[in-house]
Short mmCIF file of C-alpha atoms in Angstrom, two decimals:
data_model
loop_
_atom_site.label_atom_id
_atom_site.label_comp_id
_atom_site.label_asym_id
_atom_site.label_seq_id
_atom_site.Cartn_x
_atom_site.Cartn_y
_atom_site.Cartn_z
CA MET A 681 26.68 -4.36 -33.52
CA GLN A 682 28.55 -1.12 -34.21
CA LYS A 683 25.37 0.43 -35.59
CA SER A 684 23.40 -0.46 -32.47
CA THR A 685 26.08 1.04 -30.17
CA SER A 686 26.03 4.30 -32.11
CA ARG A 687 22.28 4.56 -31.84
CA PHE A 688 22.40 3.82 -28.12
CA GLY A 689 24.52 6.93 -27.71
CA ALA A 690 21.59 9.02 -28.97
CA LEU A 691 19.30 7.93 -26.12
CA ASN A 692 18.04 10.49 -23.65
CA TRP A 693 16.25 10.41 -20.31
CA ASP A 694 12.87 11.21 -21.85
CA ASP A 695 13.08 8.01 -23.95
CA LEU A 696 13.79 5.98 -20.84
CA ARG A 697 10.87 7.52 -18.90
CA TYR A 698 8.43 6.12 -21.44
CA PHE A 699 10.16 2.76 -21.46
CA LEU A 700 10.10 2.51 -17.65
CA GLU A 701 6.41 3.31 -17.30
CA VAL A 702 5.44 0.75 -19.94
CA ALA A 703 7.69 -1.86 -18.32
CA ARG A 704 6.08 -1.25 -14.93
CA THR A 705 2.43 -1.06 -15.98
CA GLN A 706 2.59 -3.45 -18.99
CA ARG A 707 -0.03 -1.29 -20.71
CA ALA A 708 0.39 1.74 -22.97
CA SER A 709 -2.85 3.20 -21.62
CA ALA A 710 -1.75 2.86 -17.99
CA ALA A 711 1.67 4.32 -18.78
CA ALA A 712 -0.03 7.19 -20.58
CA ARG A 713 -2.07 8.06 -17.52
CA ARG A 714 1.04 8.16 -15.36
CA LEU A 715 2.89 10.28 -17.92
CA HIS A 716 -0.12 12.52 -18.65
CA VAL A 717 0.01 11.90 -22.40
CA ASP A 718 -2.09 10.06 -24.98
CA HIS A 719 -1.61 6.28 -25.23
CA THR A 720 -0.71 6.61 -28.92
CA THR A 721 2.21 8.83 -27.89
CA VAL A 722 3.46 6.10 -25.55
CA ALA A 723 3.23 3.42 -28.24
CA ARG A 724 5.03 5.66 -30.73
CA ARG A 725 7.85 6.47 -28.29
CA VAL A 726 8.35 2.77 -27.55
CA ARG A 727 8.60 2.00 -31.28
CA GLU A 728 11.10 4.83 -31.75
CA LEU A 729 13.20 3.58 -28.83
CA GLU A 730 13.24 0.04 -30.23
CA ALA A 731 14.29 1.43 -33.62
CA ALA A 732 17.05 3.49 -31.99
CA LEU A 733 18.43 0.42 -30.22
CA GLY A 734 17.88 -1.92 -33.14
CA THR A 735 16.10 -4.46 -30.97
CA ILE A 736 12.69 -5.49 -29.66
CA LEU A 737 12.13 -4.46 -26.04
CA PHE A 738 8.57 -5.76 -25.57
CA ASP A 739 6.50 -8.69 -26.73
CA LYS A 740 3.08 -7.18 -27.33
CA SER A 741 -0.31 -8.89 -27.14
CA ARG A 742 -3.90 -7.94 -26.44
CA VAL A 743 -4.04 -10.37 -23.51
CA ASP A 744 -0.71 -9.83 -21.75
CA GLY A 745 0.03 -6.30 -22.90
CA PHE A 746 3.69 -5.26 -23.08
CA THR A 747 5.98 -8.00 -21.74
CA LEU A 748 9.70 -7.37 -21.52
CA THR A 749 11.97 -9.35 -23.81
CA THR A 750 15.47 -10.39 -22.73
CA ASP A 751 16.88 -7.15 -24.16
CA GLY A 752 14.08 -5.23 -22.46
CA GLN A 753 15.01 -6.74 -19.11
CA ARG A 754 18.65 -5.75 -19.68
CA LEU A 755 17.65 -2.18 -20.50
CA LEU A 756 15.35 -2.06 -17.48
CA ARG A 757 18.28 -2.47 -15.09
CA HIS A 758 20.15 0.44 -16.71
CA ALA A 759 17.06 2.66 -17.02
CA ASP A 760 16.15 2.07 -13.40
CA ALA A 761 19.65 3.11 -12.32
CA VAL A 762 19.42 6.25 -14.47
CA GLU A 763 16.09 7.15 -12.91
CA SER A 764 17.56 6.78 -9.43
CA ALA A 765 20.49 9.00 -10.38
CA VAL A 766 18.16 11.67 -11.78
CA HIS A 767 16.09 11.66 -8.59
CA ALA A 768 19.20 11.89 -6.43
CA ALA A 769 20.58 14.79 -8.46
CA SER A 770 17.26 16.62 -8.32
CA GLU A 771 17.08 16.12 -4.57
CA GLN A 772 20.63 17.38 -4.07
CA PHE A 773 19.91 20.66 -5.80
CA ALA A 774 16.47 21.01 -4.23
CA GLY A 775 18.16 20.49 -0.88
CA THR A 776 19.95 23.83 -1.24
CA THR A 777 16.63 25.52 -0.33
CA GLN A 778 15.17 25.52 3.15
CA SER A 779 11.69 24.25 2.34
CA LEU A 780 10.77 20.61 1.90
CA SER A 781 9.40 19.87 -1.56
CA GLY A 782 8.62 17.11 -4.02
CA HIS A 783 6.15 14.30 -4.51
CA VAL A 784 5.70 11.07 -2.53
CA ARG A 785 3.40 8.12 -3.20
CA ILE A 786 2.55 5.86 -0.24
CA GLY A 787 0.94 2.45 -0.62
CA SER A 788 -0.97 1.10 2.35
CA THR A 789 -3.45 -1.53 3.39
CA GLU A 790 -7.00 -0.33 2.86
CA GLY A 791 -8.25 0.10 6.42
CA PHE A 792 -5.05 1.64 7.77
CA GLY A 793 -4.76 3.96 4.78
CA CYS A 794 -8.32 5.27 5.06
CA PHE A 795 -8.89 5.34 8.82
CA PHE A 796 -5.42 6.21 10.14
CA LEU A 797 -2.93 7.25 7.48
CA SER A 798 -5.05 9.75 5.53
CA PRO A 799 -5.90 12.06 8.47
CA GLN A 800 -2.27 11.97 9.61
CA ILE A 801 -0.98 12.78 6.11
CA ALA A 802 -3.47 15.65 5.86
CA ARG A 803 -1.74 17.24 8.87
CA PHE A 804 1.66 16.71 7.24
CA THR A 805 0.77 18.35 3.93
CA ALA A 806 -0.88 21.28 5.73
CA VAL A 807 2.52 22.12 7.22
CA HIS A 808 4.72 21.10 4.27
CA ASP A 809 2.66 22.67 1.50
CA ASP A 810 5.40 22.18 -1.13
CA VAL A 811 5.15 18.41 -0.71
CA SER A 812 2.41 16.56 -2.58
CA ILE A 813 1.46 13.05 -1.44
CA ASP A 814 -0.55 10.28 -3.05
CA VAL A 815 -2.06 7.86 -0.53
CA LEU A 816 -2.94 4.49 -2.06
CA PRO A 817 -5.18 2.59 0.40
CA VAL A 818 -5.79 -0.55 -1.62
CA PRO A 819 -6.78 -4.15 -0.72
CA HIS A 820 -3.65 -5.56 -2.34
CA PHE A 821 0.11 -5.08 -2.27
CA VAL A 822 1.72 -2.22 -4.19
CA SER A 823 5.04 -2.85 -5.90
CA LEU A 824 8.02 -0.76 -4.84
CA SER A 825 10.17 -2.44 -7.48
CA LYS A 826 7.81 -1.18 -10.21
CA ARG A 827 7.73 2.24 -8.51
CA GLU A 828 3.99 2.04 -7.97
CA ALA A 829 4.88 3.74 -4.69
CA ASP A 830 7.90 5.32 -2.99
CA MET A 831 6.94 3.93 0.41
CA ALA A 832 4.73 1.06 1.48
CA ILE A 833 2.96 0.06 4.68
CA THR A 834 2.34 -3.67 4.56
CA LEU A 835 1.26 -6.62 6.69
CA GLU A 836 4.37 -8.61 5.84
CA ARG A 837 8.05 -7.76 5.97
CA PRO A 838 9.76 -7.53 2.57
CA GLU A 839 11.64 -10.78 2.04
CA ARG A 840 13.98 -9.82 -0.76
CA GLY A 841 15.01 -6.86 -2.87
CA GLN A 842 16.90 -3.64 -2.31
CA TYR A 843 14.61 -2.26 0.38
CA VAL A 844 14.97 -0.45 3.68
CA PHE A 845 12.28 -1.45 6.17
CA THR A 846 11.28 -1.22 9.81
CA LYS A 847 8.40 -2.46 11.90
CA LEU A 848 6.07 0.52 12.08
CA CYS A 849 3.77 -0.72 14.84
CA ASP A 850 1.75 -3.53 16.34
CA TYR A 851 -2.01 -3.39 16.14
CA ARG A 852 -4.89 -5.46 17.46
CA LEU A 853 -8.11 -6.80 16.02
CA ARG A 854 -11.13 -7.89 18.01
CA LEU A 855 -14.54 -9.34 17.31
CA TYR A 856 -17.23 -6.66 16.99
CA GLY A 857 -20.97 -6.47 16.61
CA SER A 858 -23.39 -3.56 16.49
CA ARG A 859 -25.46 -2.47 19.49
CA ASP A 860 -28.59 -3.28 17.47
CA TYR A 861 -27.32 -6.82 16.98
CA PHE A 862 -27.05 -7.43 20.72
CA GLU A 863 -30.42 -5.85 21.41
CA ARG A 864 -31.97 -8.49 19.16
CA ARG A 865 -29.73 -11.47 19.89
CA GLY A 866 -28.76 -10.94 23.51
CA PRO A 867 -25.31 -11.14 25.17
CA ILE A 868 -22.53 -13.56 24.26
CA ARG A 869 -20.91 -15.00 27.38
CA ALA A 870 -18.51 -17.65 26.01
CA VAL A 871 -16.60 -18.49 22.84
CA ALA A 872 -18.75 -21.61 22.45
CA ASP A 873 -21.83 -19.40 22.06
CA LEU A 874 -20.43 -17.94 18.83
CA ARG A 875 -21.15 -21.05 16.76
CA HIS A 876 -24.79 -19.94 16.63
CA HIS A 877 -23.98 -16.51 15.15
CA PRO A 878 -23.35 -15.38 11.55
CA PHE A 879 -20.03 -13.80 10.60
CA ILE A 880 -18.48 -11.51 8.02
CA ASP A 881 -15.14 -12.63 6.59
CA TYR A 882 -12.65 -12.27 3.73
CA VAL A 883 -13.01 -14.13 0.44
CA ALA A 884 -10.30 -16.68 1.22
CA ASP A 885 -9.03 -17.35 -2.31
CA LEU A 886 -8.86 -13.61 -3.07
CA ALA A 887 -7.20 -12.43 0.14
CA PHE A 888 -3.94 -10.69 -0.77
CA SER A 889 -2.19 -11.89 2.38
CA HIS A 890 -2.40 -15.04 4.49
CA GLU A 891 -2.29 -12.71 7.51
CA LEU A 892 -5.91 -11.72 6.79
CA LEU A 893 -7.32 -15.23 7.19
CA TYR A 894 -7.68 -15.07 10.95
CA LEU A 895 -11.40 -15.81 11.48
CA ASN A 896 -11.30 -19.62 11.43
CA ARG A 897 -7.92 -19.71 13.15
CA THR A 898 -9.31 -17.56 15.96
CA ILE A 899 -12.87 -18.89 16.22
CA PRO A 900 -13.14 -22.44 14.81
CA ASN A 901 -16.34 -23.90 13.38
CA VAL A 902 -18.14 -20.66 12.59
CA THR A 903 -19.82 -19.75 9.30
CA ALA A 904 -19.50 -16.53 7.31
CA SER A 905 -22.79 -15.34 5.85
CA LEU A 906 -21.09 -12.47 4.02
CA ARG A 907 -17.61 -12.25 2.54
CA SER A 908 -15.70 -9.35 1.03
CA THR A 909 -12.17 -8.56 -0.12
CA SER A 910 -12.55 -5.14 1.54
CA VAL A 911 -12.19 -4.59 5.28
CA ILE A 912 -14.10 -1.32 4.90
CA ALA A 913 -17.00 -3.24 3.36
CA GLN A 914 -16.86 -5.63 6.32
CA TYR A 915 -16.88 -2.67 8.71
CA HIS A 916 -20.00 -1.16 7.15
CA ALA A 917 -21.70 -4.55 6.93
CA ALA A 918 -21.12 -5.12 10.65
CA LEU A 919 -22.76 -1.77 11.39
CA GLN A 920 -25.98 -3.05 9.79
CA GLY A 921 -26.44 -5.35 12.76
CA ASN A 922 -26.86 -8.70 11.00
CA ALA A 923 -23.48 -10.38 11.56
CA LEU A 924 -20.22 -10.18 13.51
CA ALA A 925 -16.78 -9.29 12.17
CA ILE A 926 -13.17 -9.28 13.30
CA LEU A 927 -12.00 -5.71 12.70
CA PRO A 928 -8.91 -3.63 13.47
CA CYS A 929 -9.40 -1.80 16.75
CA PHE A 930 -8.27 1.49 15.21
CA MET A 931 -11.29 1.27 12.89
CA ALA A 932 -13.94 -0.07 15.27
CA THR A 933 -13.11 1.36 18.70
CA PRO A 934 -13.81 5.02 17.80
CA ASN A 935 -17.34 4.08 16.67
CA PRO A 936 -19.71 3.81 19.66
CA ASP A 937 -22.14 1.72 17.61
CA LEU A 938 -19.67 -1.18 17.53
CA VAL A 939 -19.16 -3.28 20.66
CA PRO A 940 -16.21 -5.65 21.25
CA ILE A 941 -17.18 -9.25 22.05
CA LEU A 942 -15.20 -11.23 24.63
CA PRO A 943 -12.32 -8.74 24.21
CA ASP A 944 -10.00 -10.57 26.60
CA LYS A 945 -10.52 -13.93 24.88
CA ILE A 946 -10.81 -13.03 21.20
CA VAL A 947 -7.89 -10.82 20.23
CA VAL A 948 -5.53 -10.94 17.24
CA THR A 949 -2.23 -9.05 17.11
CA ARG A 950 -0.63 -8.14 13.79
CA HIS A 951 2.13 -5.81 12.64
CA PHE A 952 2.57 -3.10 10.04
CA TRP A 953 5.89 -2.77 8.22
CA LEU A 954 7.16 0.46 6.66
CA SER A 955 9.47 0.05 3.67
CA SER A 956 11.06 1.99 0.86
CA ARG A 957 13.54 1.36 -1.93
CA GLU A 958 17.14 1.95 -0.95
CA ASP A 959 17.65 4.46 -3.76
CA VAL A 960 14.91 6.83 -2.55
CA ARG A 961 15.20 6.30 1.21
CA LYS A 962 17.76 9.11 1.59
CA LEU A 963 15.69 11.75 -0.19
CA ARG A 964 14.80 14.55 2.23
CA ARG A 965 11.06 14.27 1.75
CA ILE A 966 11.19 10.49 2.29
CA VAL A 967 13.36 10.84 5.41
CA THR A 968 11.04 13.48 6.88
CA LEU A 969 7.86 11.56 6.13
CA TRP A 970 9.39 8.26 7.34
CA ASP A 971 10.27 9.82 10.71
CA TYR A 972 6.83 11.45 10.93
CA LEU A 973 5.01 8.15 10.33
CA ARG A 974 7.05 6.44 13.03
CA ALA A 975 6.28 9.29 15.42
CA VAL A 976 2.51 9.22 14.82
CA ALA A 977 2.44 5.42 15.12
CA ASP A 978 4.20 5.66 18.49
CA ALA A 979 1.86 8.44 19.63
CA ASN A 980 -1.18 6.34 18.71
CA ARG A 981 -0.21 3.05 20.30
CA PRO A 982 -3.35 3.09 22.54
CA LEU A 983 -5.61 3.53 19.49
CA LEU A 984 -3.81 0.86 17.46
CA MET A 985 -3.90 -1.60 20.34
CA GLY A 986 -7.58 -1.02 21.13
CA GLU A 987 -6.96 0.71 24.45
CA SER A 988 -8.41 4.05 23.31
CA GLY A 989 -10.77 5.36 20.65
CA GLU A 990 -9.02 8.72 20.33
CA MET A 991 -6.54 9.59 17.60
CA ASN A 992 -3.49 11.63 18.56
CA TYR A 993 -1.56 13.97 16.28
CA VAL A 994 2.10 14.93 16.19
CA GLU A 995 3.51 18.21 14.92
CA PRO A 996 4.97 17.44 11.46
#
């Protein structure tokens, strides 16, 4: 035991960086990409750290990758706290300058990230050119606890964990079809008429959130002829004029080739939540970007609610 304690005293932050990335990604190759090193370097640093501590931190297998042992889970808590302290110290000294700087990674739902968030973030980085931002518009949740992102925009409110969150905005979805579709099929005058039309929907067992499974709850007894895990794929499929799709208004309304169907009768309202870990929420770049995202969401309420097809911008 005394030998292990002595070796623990020789640890440094660089050792813990490698450990944290492997713990979060569960793959040496994925950790290597995030650290910008070769995967053999990551594996070697993990072995050296385990030797320094006199314990095994990961169970390793080809199938499951690097899985934390009990000692690994204990070290993770300490390493995570060290990382937070390093970030806070760096921010404190960086804060002595006037300019905003640093890196931020934002996870978002796919449609919102591509159609709304990216153009707004482009305006932000044009003004704050010492801030670099990764936008992750993916059809699944990103993990704040694993530091896959510093901030997240999600369909569901975080239920547990050390997070700060707020409701970013409401948004609406409506049923849309292309103008070509209606030229061939004719007008739809009642909800009952829809049972004769093909639809585009999510792959139910692969949907990352129950909030996405709104088609059959909104329009019962209809059939999807095409399914996709991607709302952007559904958007482009609807433009081909062969089926109808429920789409976010902020995606569909700006496109004159898409026409809302029974807009007063078929409407779905959902919410976006903005969240961040407590330990990074007070960083200047996070505070500034957080306030900016809330401002642009407020300024674009008509677009998000399907009342306008025009995007508004706010001075960052």
